[in-house]
XYZ file of C-alpha atoms in Angstrom:
731
model
C -0.203 -0.070 -0.004
C 1.332 3.277 -1.015
C 1.631 5.996 1.553
C -1.003 8.076 -0.070
C -3.607 4.316 0.245
C -2.171 4.267 4.187
C -4.662 6.971 4.979
C -7.274 4.666 4.123
C -5.990 1.502 5.954
C -8.365 1.733 8.467
C -10.992 2.042 6.352
C -10.234 -0.988 4.037
C -8.741 -3.268 6.666
C -10.275 -6.746 6.885
C -13.211 -7.484 9.022
C -11.552 -9.765 11.843
C -14.853 -11.849 12.921
C -14.660 -14.752 15.017
C -17.356 -16.355 13.136
C -19.253 -18.890 15.493
C -17.524 -18.240 18.780
C -18.540 -14.393 18.911
C -20.587 -11.666 17.126
C -19.275 -8.269 17.272
C -22.287 -6.126 19.018
C -20.368 -2.981 18.999
C -19.683 -0.674 16.446
C -16.515 -0.851 13.888
C -15.158 2.178 12.389
C -14.668 2.213 8.851
C -14.539 5.860 7.849
C -11.938 8.872 8.142
C -13.641 10.793 10.892
C -14.772 10.624 14.242
C -16.406 13.725 15.021
C -19.732 12.739 13.674
C -23.247 11.665 14.876
C -24.413 8.308 14.152
C -27.821 7.878 12.436
C -29.972 4.908 11.871
C -30.567 4.770 8.021
C -34.201 5.834 6.478
C -35.521 3.093 4.626
C -36.327 3.407 1.120
C -39.376 1.085 -0.467
C -37.415 0.498 -3.592
C -36.225 -2.742 -4.395
C -33.103 -3.192 -6.669
C -34.269 -4.778 -10.410
C -32.151 -8.002 -9.805
C -33.897 -8.791 -6.439
C -32.500 -12.469 -6.142
C -28.593 -11.447 -6.661
C -26.344 -13.157 -8.420
C -25.835 -17.092 -7.801
C -22.537 -18.446 -6.517
C -20.225 -20.241 -9.230
C -23.186 -21.701 -11.290
C -20.727 -22.398 -14.052
C -18.857 -24.777 -11.813
C -19.831 -28.379 -11.152
C -19.981 -29.221 -7.214
C -16.437 -31.078 -7.228
C -15.034 -28.473 -9.099
C -15.766 -25.847 -6.759
C -14.813 -27.884 -3.554
C -12.034 -29.811 -4.853
C -12.626 -32.324 -2.228
C -10.469 -35.619 -1.800
C -13.225 -37.323 0.885
C -16.569 -36.346 1.636
C -17.752 -37.379 5.161
C -21.276 -38.225 6.353
C -21.709 -37.998 10.207
C -25.183 -39.063 11.546
C -24.767 -37.638 15.076
C -27.488 -39.785 16.925
C -28.957 -39.362 20.531
C -27.979 -42.797 21.451
C -25.832 -44.268 18.620
C -23.573 -42.467 15.932
C -22.917 -43.562 12.398
C -20.686 -42.655 9.273
C -20.159 -42.965 5.694
C -17.733 -41.464 3.077
C -16.935 -40.951 -0.313
C -13.549 -40.912 -2.204
C -14.171 -38.026 -4.876
C -10.035 -37.697 -5.581
C -10.480 -39.901 -9.216
C -13.763 -38.727 -10.299
C -15.471 -36.457 -12.610
C -19.266 -36.387 -11.898
C -20.570 -36.550 -8.486
C -23.065 -39.825 -9.695
C -19.836 -41.725 -9.854
C -18.751 -41.342 -6.488
C -19.138 -44.976 -4.313
C -20.723 -44.315 -1.122
C -19.057 -46.670 2.042
C -20.358 -47.015 5.040
C -18.096 -47.621 8.322
C -19.533 -50.674 10.038
C -17.029 -52.145 11.677
C -13.909 -51.229 13.586
C -15.583 -49.086 16.381
C -13.965 -48.908 19.945
C -14.951 -51.386 22.086
C -15.339 -54.289 19.418
C -18.448 -54.900 16.985
C -21.182 -55.913 19.734
C -23.383 -53.652 17.800
C -24.614 -55.775 14.930
C -26.189 -52.922 12.935
C -22.898 -50.841 12.236
C -23.168 -48.020 14.761
C -21.284 -46.609 17.811
C -22.794 -45.466 21.104
C -22.833 -41.619 21.404
C -21.270 -41.934 24.847
C -18.253 -40.693 26.238
C -16.486 -41.429 29.782
C -14.430 -38.415 31.569
C -11.855 -38.810 34.118
C -11.976 -36.588 37.668
C -10.215 -33.792 35.489
C -12.983 -34.094 32.620
C -10.577 -35.143 30.276
C -11.833 -37.951 27.747
C -11.068 -41.495 28.478
C -13.162 -43.625 26.446
C -15.711 -43.384 24.247
C -18.384 -45.824 22.335
C -19.017 -49.250 23.011
C -15.772 -49.103 24.627
C -17.148 -46.360 27.506
C -20.253 -48.815 28.093
C -18.013 -51.746 28.718
C -15.624 -50.032 31.212
C -18.553 -48.372 32.983
C -18.528 -51.088 35.775
C -15.053 -51.319 36.085
C -13.951 -47.553 36.496
C -15.948 -46.195 39.409
C -13.816 -43.009 39.316
C -14.918 -42.312 35.681
C -18.302 -40.354 34.718
C -20.269 -41.392 31.859
C -22.038 -38.864 29.753
C -24.886 -39.787 27.224
C -27.776 -37.988 25.789
C -26.164 -34.593 25.281
C -27.354 -34.236 21.700
C -30.933 -33.601 23.505
C -29.880 -30.806 25.270
C -27.778 -29.043 22.655
C -30.983 -27.371 21.782
C -33.213 -27.520 24.773
C -35.423 -24.584 23.062
C -36.038 -26.915 19.982
C -36.656 -29.776 22.119
C -39.307 -27.734 24.053
C -40.737 -26.326 21.101
C -41.037 -29.341 18.940
C -42.073 -32.384 21.759
C -43.839 -29.820 23.970
C -42.279 -27.499 26.981
C -43.357 -30.167 29.450
C -43.082 -33.505 27.522
C -42.974 -36.314 29.934
C -40.209 -38.458 28.450
C -37.886 -35.371 28.504
C -38.869 -34.530 32.212
C -38.523 -38.234 33.003
C -34.866 -38.400 31.595
C -33.870 -35.025 33.348
C -35.146 -36.495 36.735
C -34.198 -40.541 36.333
C -30.582 -40.144 34.650
C -29.577 -36.761 37.094
C -30.201 -34.087 34.530
C -29.711 -30.822 36.690
C -27.736 -32.594 39.315
C -23.953 -33.355 39.537
C -22.744 -36.778 39.900
C -20.373 -37.470 42.480
C -18.263 -40.562 42.083
C -18.571 -43.219 44.386
C -17.140 -46.641 45.259
C -19.491 -47.333 47.905
C -21.623 -50.710 47.057
C -24.053 -49.773 50.182
C -25.413 -46.959 47.716
C -29.039 -48.158 46.846
C -29.254 -45.726 43.859
C -26.303 -47.299 41.974
C -22.804 -46.717 41.901
C -22.832 -42.894 41.574
C -24.015 -40.941 44.491
C -25.844 -37.514 43.855
C -25.616 -34.553 45.456
C -27.506 -31.231 45.014
C -27.354 -29.528 41.568
C -24.508 -26.688 41.691
C -24.983 -24.155 38.798
C -21.509 -23.477 38.873
C -20.907 -27.135 37.888
C -22.881 -27.206 34.752
C -21.348 -29.043 31.955
C -21.225 -26.859 28.837
C -23.189 -29.069 26.147
C -21.145 -27.758 23.261
C -17.798 -28.968 24.916
C -19.032 -32.207 25.596
C -20.404 -32.610 21.925
C -16.911 -31.323 20.803
C -15.014 -33.976 22.560
C -16.946 -36.910 21.383
C -16.821 -35.658 17.483
C -13.137 -34.940 17.944
C -12.720 -38.441 18.902
C -15.067 -39.683 16.557
C -13.622 -37.808 13.614
C -9.975 -38.619 14.348
C -11.233 -42.689 14.184
C -13.077 -41.848 11.260
C -10.087 -40.230 9.451
C -7.845 -43.168 10.283
C -10.172 -45.634 9.018
C -10.177 -43.628 5.594
C -6.459 -43.324 5.706
C -5.566 -47.025 6.468
C -8.213 -48.010 3.775
C -8.557 -45.820 0.786
C -4.785 -44.453 0.510
C -1.347 -46.160 0.154
C 0.053 -43.924 2.973
C 2.377 -45.856 5.241
C 0.739 -47.666 8.304
C 3.909 -47.910 10.371
C 4.056 -45.561 13.237
C 1.373 -44.229 15.358
C -1.566 -42.425 13.879
C -1.164 -39.052 15.707
C 2.245 -38.731 14.150
C 0.953 -39.637 10.873
C -1.929 -37.163 11.306
C 0.250 -34.270 12.065
C 2.119 -34.784 8.741
C 1.294 -32.379 6.022
C 0.718 -34.960 3.523
C -2.196 -36.176 5.672
C -3.802 -33.017 7.043
C -3.243 -30.877 4.141
C -2.599 -33.305 1.200
C -5.938 -35.006 1.841
C -8.962 -32.176 1.722
C -11.979 -33.537 3.628
C -15.342 -31.973 3.642
C -17.571 -33.107 6.505
C -21.692 -33.022 6.458
C -23.088 -33.278 9.744
C -26.922 -34.312 10.222
C -28.872 -32.321 12.845
C -32.638 -32.792 13.742
C -35.106 -31.279 11.429
C -36.818 -29.303 14.393
C -33.519 -27.632 15.457
C -33.528 -23.843 14.849
C -31.079 -21.942 12.828
C -29.192 -21.096 16.085
C -28.866 -24.727 17.121
C -27.474 -25.425 13.757
C -24.871 -22.738 14.506
C -24.045 -24.438 17.962
C -23.465 -27.461 16.298
C -20.803 -25.729 13.952
C -18.953 -24.528 16.977
C -18.874 -27.695 18.275
C -17.409 -28.788 15.258
C -15.062 -26.038 15.447
C -13.923 -26.963 18.711
C -13.769 -30.499 17.943
C -11.079 -29.491 15.232
C -13.430 -31.103 12.396
C -13.031 -27.504 10.879
C -11.236 -24.307 11.349
C -13.107 -21.128 12.253
C -12.047 -19.706 9.016
C -13.026 -22.855 6.768
C -16.733 -22.851 7.245
C -17.245 -23.664 3.490
C -15.667 -27.355 4.300
C -18.457 -28.192 6.784
C -22.359 -28.512 5.455
C -25.308 -29.022 7.820
C -28.376 -30.901 6.497
C -31.386 -31.998 8.465
C -31.709 -35.993 9.247
C -34.820 -36.428 7.317
C -33.552 -34.449 4.319
C -30.472 -36.738 4.526
C -32.385 -39.816 4.389
C -34.671 -38.563 1.726
C -31.754 -38.252 -0.654
C -30.396 -41.802 0.504
C -33.859 -43.375 -0.672
C -33.935 -41.349 -4.344
C -30.553 -42.392 -4.950
C -30.436 -46.008 -3.867
C -34.224 -47.004 -4.055
C -35.967 -44.836 -7.150
C -38.690 -47.304 -7.008
C -39.981 -46.131 -3.497
C -40.147 -42.427 -4.668
C -40.476 -42.711 -8.453
C -43.758 -43.795 -10.293
C -42.171 -46.694 -12.370
C -44.517 -46.008 -15.397
C -42.993 -42.499 -15.364
C -40.110 -42.048 -13.550
C -39.878 -38.083 -14.437
C -43.026 -37.485 -13.047
C -43.002 -35.840 -9.417
C -44.420 -37.437 -6.348
C -44.727 -37.006 -2.314
C -43.390 -39.101 0.313
C -43.059 -39.259 3.912
C -39.922 -40.016 5.603
C -40.118 -41.735 9.293
C -36.878 -41.754 11.003
C -37.441 -44.021 13.898
C -33.934 -43.805 16.126
C -33.417 -44.874 19.876
C -34.992 -41.669 21.683
C -37.047 -39.659 19.132
C -39.164 -40.360 16.078
C -39.052 -37.665 13.497
C -41.029 -37.396 10.495
C -40.921 -34.520 7.354
C -43.016 -34.922 4.162
C -41.137 -34.133 0.888
C -41.950 -33.387 -2.671
C -39.666 -34.916 -5.703
C -39.533 -32.837 -8.925
C -37.144 -32.404 -11.577
C -35.512 -29.333 -12.957
C -35.337 -28.209 -16.635
C -32.231 -30.558 -17.289
C -34.350 -33.606 -15.797
C -32.238 -33.520 -12.745
C -33.996 -34.478 -9.650
C -34.850 -31.929 -6.798
C -35.899 -32.489 -3.396
C -37.787 -30.129 -0.911
C -39.895 -29.941 2.158
C -43.567 -29.603 2.176
C -45.516 -28.852 5.685
C -43.596 -28.833 8.736
C -42.212 -31.706 10.290
C -43.285 -33.807 13.543
C -41.933 -35.880 16.164
C -42.125 -37.375 19.330
C -40.251 -39.085 21.965
C -41.231 -42.428 21.522
C -37.878 -44.375 19.938
C -36.983 -47.696 20.587
C -35.093 -46.923 23.868
C -38.642 -46.408 25.479
C -39.150 -50.054 24.737
C -36.314 -50.880 27.051
C -37.813 -48.798 29.773
C -41.153 -50.620 29.473
C -39.613 -54.098 29.512
C -37.606 -53.159 32.673
C -40.849 -51.966 34.251
C -42.351 -55.489 33.473
C -39.819 -57.299 35.168
C -39.708 -55.304 38.177
C -43.201 -55.858 38.355
C -42.830 -59.356 37.957
C -40.600 -59.525 40.771
C -42.776 -57.296 43.043
C -45.305 -60.085 42.380
C -42.774 -62.826 43.217
C -42.520 -60.790 46.827
C -38.807 -60.487 45.981
C -36.581 -57.310 46.493
C -34.809 -57.587 42.908
C -34.721 -54.550 40.721
C -32.270 -53.030 38.707
C -30.773 -51.153 41.274
C -29.323 -54.225 43.351
C -29.329 -56.337 40.628
C -26.982 -56.911 37.350
C -29.618 -57.262 34.301
C -27.167 -56.513 31.671
C -27.293 -60.163 29.940
C -31.261 -60.007 30.216
C -31.166 -56.534 28.646
C -28.752 -57.011 25.905
C -30.751 -60.075 25.090
C -33.932 -58.017 24.799
C -32.074 -55.125 22.711
C -30.475 -57.644 20.249
C -32.784 -60.325 19.697
C -36.372 -59.882 21.554
C -36.847 -56.313 20.425
C -35.584 -56.440 16.945
C -37.110 -59.706 16.087
C -40.390 -59.126 17.947
C -43.662 -60.220 15.832
C -46.912 -60.167 17.517
C -48.705 -63.603 17.148
C -52.339 -64.603 16.882
C -51.794 -67.494 19.135
C -51.891 -65.777 22.416
C -50.488 -69.070 23.841
C -47.054 -68.406 22.377
C -44.490 -66.867 24.486
C -40.734 -65.737 24.577
C -38.116 -67.117 27.038
C -36.344 -64.501 29.551
C -33.238 -65.931 31.096
C -33.176 -64.166 34.541
C -30.186 -63.584 36.753
C -29.364 -66.706 37.809
C -27.470 -65.094 41.318
C -31.010 -64.260 42.234
C -32.996 -67.810 42.316
C -36.880 -67.594 42.678
C -37.405 -70.584 45.435
C -41.077 -70.339 45.713
C -43.820 -69.033 43.595
C -46.728 -66.989 45.600
C -50.290 -67.510 45.095
C -51.029 -64.515 43.396
C -48.395 -64.870 40.891
C -49.585 -68.336 39.693
C -51.447 -68.191 36.445
C -50.038 -64.736 35.469
C -46.321 -65.844 34.975
C -44.773 -68.908 33.785
C -41.564 -70.291 34.860
C -38.991 -72.884 33.315
C -35.934 -74.483 33.749
C -35.859 -74.489 37.697
C -37.405 -71.070 37.778
C -34.410 -69.490 35.729
C -36.293 -68.719 32.697
C -39.669 -66.475 32.188
C -41.786 -67.396 29.501
C -43.084 -63.986 29.146
C -46.463 -64.107 26.838
C -46.823 -62.805 23.550
C -49.768 -60.757 24.251
C -48.077 -59.242 27.396
C -44.753 -58.379 25.083
C -47.191 -56.864 22.888
C -49.533 -54.863 25.196
C -47.133 -53.747 27.785
C -44.046 -53.059 25.942
C -45.082 -52.314 22.268
C -48.270 -51.200 21.639
C -48.278 -47.517 23.617
C -44.853 -46.810 21.418
C -46.215 -47.972 18.134
C -49.528 -46.184 18.643
C -47.496 -42.965 19.101
C -45.531 -43.449 15.715
C -48.543 -44.286 13.755
C -50.100 -41.200 15.091
C -47.052 -39.194 14.191
C -47.437 -40.675 10.435
C -51.005 -40.072 10.567
C -50.635 -36.333 11.254
C -48.003 -36.025 8.147
C -50.818 -37.452 5.930
C -53.423 -35.275 7.091
C -51.294 -32.309 6.648
C -50.446 -33.545 3.247
C -54.062 -33.910 2.610
C -55.042 -30.361 3.590
C -52.379 -28.731 1.429
C -53.693 -31.076 -1.477
C -50.755 -33.019 -1.734
C -51.072 -36.866 -2.763
C -48.630 -39.195 -0.738
C -46.997 -42.258 -2.661
C -44.672 -43.722 -0.136
C -44.088 -43.848 3.551
C -40.425 -44.670 4.089
C -39.075 -46.427 7.341
C -35.477 -45.831 8.268
C -33.463 -45.430 11.436
C -32.748 -48.198 13.843
C -36.283 -48.776 15.250
C -37.489 -49.477 11.698
C -35.846 -53.033 11.666
C -38.352 -54.052 14.438
C -40.572 -56.602 12.357
C -43.680 -55.688 14.682
C -43.197 -51.784 13.788
C -43.107 -52.724 10.010
C -46.121 -54.974 10.282
C -48.533 -52.485 12.156
C -47.614 -49.629 9.696
C -48.272 -52.323 7.026
C -51.383 -53.140 8.229
C -52.666 -49.596 8.874
C -52.204 -48.478 5.202
C -52.560 -51.597 3.239
C -53.779 -50.793 -0.170
C -53.340 -46.976 0.368
C -49.802 -46.262 0.205
C -46.501 -48.101 -0.365
C -44.450 -48.786 2.736
C -41.069 -48.945 1.820
C -38.228 -50.014 4.045
C -34.670 -49.934 2.795
C -32.633 -52.598 3.607
C -29.607 -50.375 4.640
C -32.081 -48.267 5.847
C -29.863 -47.638 9.131
C -27.064 -46.215 7.482
C -29.871 -43.963 5.454
C -28.981 -40.470 7.140
C -25.019 -40.555 6.946
C -25.103 -42.017 3.387
C -27.510 -39.378 2.187
C -25.273 -36.766 4.173
C -22.357 -37.619 1.548
C -24.982 -37.696 -1.236
C -25.582 -34.196 -0.256
C -21.843 -33.330 -0.180
C -21.640 -34.379 -3.845
C -24.598 -32.840 -4.914
C -26.015 -29.855 -2.908
C -28.266 -28.831 -5.385
C -30.373 -31.830 -5.058
C -32.086 -30.044 -1.960
C -34.043 -27.397 -3.920
C -35.701 -25.216 -1.469
C -35.405 -24.888 2.442
C -37.702 -23.113 4.995
C -36.089 -20.188 6.791
C -35.456 -21.276 10.412
C -35.417 -17.496 11.212
C -36.827 -14.201 10.416
C -33.813 -11.726 9.502
C -34.431 -8.142 9.787
C -32.742 -4.669 9.269
C -33.491 -2.075 11.792
C -34.418 1.506 10.136
C -36.498 4.531 10.303
C -39.601 3.922 8.273
C -42.320 6.287 7.096
C -44.977 6.852 9.587
C -47.915 4.718 8.950
C -50.992 4.910 11.423
C -52.819 2.485 9.519
C -50.195 -0.428 10.385
C -50.180 0.543 14.069
C -46.856 2.641 14.221
C -46.413 4.456 17.516
C -46.535 8.139 17.380
C -44.097 8.394 20.240
C -41.666 6.803 17.940
C -41.733 9.480 15.335
C -38.455 11.378 14.131
C -38.530 13.674 11.442
C -35.753 13.828 8.315
C -34.299 16.872 7.111
C -37.393 17.934 5.289
C -39.542 17.455 8.183
C -40.942 13.897 6.706
C -42.252 11.764 9.784
C -40.501 8.413 10.404
C -40.621 5.947 12.710
C -37.437 4.627 14.868
C -36.491 1.197 15.645
C -38.300 -0.177 12.776
C -37.617 -3.511 11.341
C -37.625 -4.431 7.624
C -37.554 -8.148 7.288
C -35.135 -9.787 4.657
C -36.379 -13.137 5.193
C -39.412 -14.475 7.156
C -39.365 -17.512 9.319
C -40.716 -20.700 7.509
C -40.706 -18.759 4.135
C -39.322 -20.896 1.391
C -35.553 -20.056 0.614
C -33.569 -21.505 -2.403
C -31.627 -24.598 -1.102
C -28.280 -24.244 -2.837
C -28.442 -21.119 -5.168
C -28.926 -18.876 -2.269
C -30.576 -15.708 -3.215
C -29.290 -12.224 -2.158
C -32.313 -10.207 -0.305
C -31.773 -6.386 -0.672
C -32.966 -3.288 1.146
C -32.247 0.185 0.049
C -31.679 2.634 2.799
C -30.566 6.157 3.050
C -28.297 8.818 5.872
C -28.138 12.070 5.821
C -24.850 13.524 5.101
C -22.502 13.503 7.060
C -23.848 11.341 9.643
C -22.235 7.787 10.228
C -24.362 5.164 9.236
C -25.302 2.419 11.676
C -26.024 -1.004 9.969
C -27.844 -3.549 12.539
C -29.461 -6.622 11.634
C -31.533 -8.678 14.132
C -33.000 -12.245 14.079
C -36.440 -13.405 15.401
C -37.302 -16.783 16.305
C -40.678 -16.208 15.504
C -43.418 -16.000 12.892
C -45.295 -12.625 12.798
C -48.467 -14.425 13.556
C -46.785 -15.197 16.692
C -46.226 -12.236 18.030
C -47.835 -9.214 15.510
C -47.515 -6.261 17.958
C -43.502 -7.224 18.605
C -43.081 -8.136 14.852
C -42.600 -4.458 13.526
C -40.215 -2.912 16.330
C -36.888 -3.859 17.791
C -37.840 -5.910 21.025
C -36.142 -7.725 23.563
C -36.989 -10.830 21.658
C -34.976 -9.932 19.177
C -31.128 -10.818 18.934
C -28.745 -8.376 17.227
C -26.242 -10.388 14.982
C -24.475 -7.598 13.732
C -23.747 -3.911 13.767
C -21.482 -1.565 12.154
C -21.199 2.054 12.097
C -20.072 3.236 8.829
C -18.048 6.625 8.594
C -18.354 8.716 5.303
C -15.351 10.738 3.881
C -15.507 14.149 4.343
C -16.216 15.659 0.708
C -16.448 19.570 -0.457
C -18.900 18.641 -3.388
C -21.443 16.696 -0.938
C -23.822 19.036 0.892
C -24.756 18.367 4.704
C -28.208 16.916 4.466
C -28.086 15.079 0.948
C -29.470 11.555 1.019
C -26.251 9.394 1.109
C -27.989 5.955 -0.589
C -26.888 2.110 0.644
C -27.844 -1.225 -0.820
C -27.955 -3.573 2.309
C -27.865 -7.415 0.864
C -28.008 -10.395 2.968
C -27.358 -13.917 1.629
C -28.299 -16.954 3.861
C -25.321 -19.233 3.899
C -25.029 -23.012 4.934
C -23.784 -21.585 8.126
C -24.949 -17.850 9.204
C -25.262 -15.406 7.022
C -23.276 -12.901 4.834
C -24.383 -9.228 4.979
C -22.991 -6.503 2.330
C -23.475 -3.247 2.494
C -22.741 -0.920 -0.590
C -22.600 2.738 -0.940
C -24.450 3.857 -4.029
C -23.219 7.487 -3.971
C -20.785 7.855 -7.365
C -18.786 10.451 -5.492
C -18.050 8.655 -2.645
C -17.156 5.747 -4.854
C -15.217 7.660 -7.050
C -13.022 9.100 -4.319
C -12.465 5.593 -2.808
C -11.168 4.472 -6.367
C -9.176 7.153 -6.715
C -7.405 7.074 -3.390
C -6.722 3.098 -3.777
C -5.241 3.672 -7.122
C -8.406 1.876 -8.529
C -7.766 -1.563 -6.137
C -11.196 -0.739 -4.789
C -14.395 -0.013 -6.735
C -16.048 1.762 -4.097
C -17.388 1.631 -0.331
C -18.480 -2.043 0.294
C -18.408 -3.904 3.509
C -18.653 -8.053 3.618
C -19.568 -9.099 6.964
C -19.740 -12.754 7.692
C -22.392 -13.247 10.775
C -23.466 -15.772 13.002
C -26.680 -16.435 14.838
C -24.931 -17.541 17.999
C -24.395 -14.707 19.823
C -23.510 -16.283 23.130
C -22.495 -19.942 23.937
C -25.275 -22.411 25.069
C -24.303 -23.881 28.306
C -26.960 -26.807 29.365
C -26.255 -29.217 32.342
C -26.077 -32.973 30.671
C -27.406 -35.970 31.770
C -24.736 -38.043 34.022
C -25.624 -41.643 34.463
C -24.494 -45.183 35.042
C -25.755 -48.250 33.229
C -27.770 -49.207 36.214
C -29.959 -45.798 36.034
C -30.130 -45.110 32.189
C -33.091 -46.649 29.943
C -31.363 -44.553 27.028
C -28.349 -46.737 26.656
C -29.431 -49.674 24.910
C -31.316 -48.516 22.225
C -30.863 -47.788 18.419
C -30.718 -44.681 16.671
């Protein structure tokens, strides 16, 4: 920069943005003068001709844009997590990529037959990660001085959980109470503690565990394991030496370019998704200046892409494969069951496009709740046997393992009510005598060591309530589609719970002859597989619903008919009445937005020269109909995500009081938003060009903004195997 340019260094210095970790809420000076007043701009109701703005890199294919060696899809589940990936190094077309799923080699062995690893992490006394996945589950009874954490995904976005599943959801509250949510768990070696291997002391607010930190710790070890698997199986790098040394080498860390796609629940807010991005940064999945290396997609969207790619017959009409169709994705996991309805359409080139129609729905009725009901049945059994035997004082691990990996998956209700299922009871607690009241109600075998559970008891006491809840959710999606005039072709069942034969049969029986019920063979890996498909071809998601309302603070012309408040009136230099603290919205919550070719939304504003222009953008997690009174003005419910003070240069050919126009553009990014402010005054822009030797075309400011303004700290569930009903399900 020349000496002439140096005067403008402060004006043109790049914006230092902490992206996810923080958002600048204070003014940033971009001008040459500091002796002027600041002014919220006046709104001018004139949109630019090109409202949608330019598209990004439309002339390049997705792979040319990204130049990724590997695309990794992470299905971060409540109880279990999985991963798929694609090697993109030697392919030109995304459709040529072969997507593979990591099914074996997870820490702790391959006890989980369906190729996922438990979403569990174990810490030492200094809160350093010690074990994770199945290995953490195995070590819980052998390391009483360690702390096991699970279910932390549920509490990354408590607001989303409350909004989606209800603010007082019984199952969520039960998890809080039974598993220690809101309490601190103190390690104990005492065998006299009837409540399990850990003592519980009163909740101390200062000892809250940061949900972002725990998720980051889990994702870090998960990511390291995945990258090692890919390096070992897909490259010719030497396998000698430790992986930690290999990973630090430039040819691995820099030579191989990874892009990650993480899936999140459909009901998560935009802020929750960005908190996940923050966790990904802390997990070293990406750096804070590499947000383009991370994509976030909803779990149902990923599952829909998987089914469209691998099971076209489920979502397309075989007689007319280019015709559009509508289908429901039911993701039945371990903790929750989530449903979304999608529409399959085709663009002008015949390429398939998927977009969500209507609102998603869900409930806490995943497969782990079957485990809880089965446990309750066993406890009632021992009560009827008049024995003090329960899950706190007796080891039922082998009983529960048999239920989870055999009985639960393969259960099919039989017409013959005399049929039964053998339950092998704990051998160290023998039943010597059967009370009279229990005779005829229970049947014991093999010297009272095997309980022959009646098929009808398994159906009515364990399965029916949970399955009925899922059927109710499916019917809700069908009713919503019917009201919108949409015809549903297929109901797709994916997720670990979808393997259950009884659930499959109930759904098929309920909608026999009405809809096709598709159960993909690889449905458990559908989410991670579909995430990779999205990384390969992001344009396949054609439309999305905006997760937040985003608005610019302005002074807008006073309009009594719209309820403008007279107390907020201010006058411009020409004595025209305006109202201050008004909001003009770029995007409204639930508004349909372009999925990949992200539109730029514009607002035209002005300030009276020589005042500084204060550009402030706010987010709002409500629709207008939710709070019509608080919609038009800045309120406590609005969150400021950006504020910049733009100082104007002193020019003799601009009179005081002249209106200086600015174009403020907002673009929805995969993570966060980008705000661009351009001065439209030719005199100011000419001054800028002259004083930068033409390197700058004018006064333009770009700001990458996060919707996460402060870190979300939430206490997590701390629990032992003996306390948890959430440990043995599938997601």
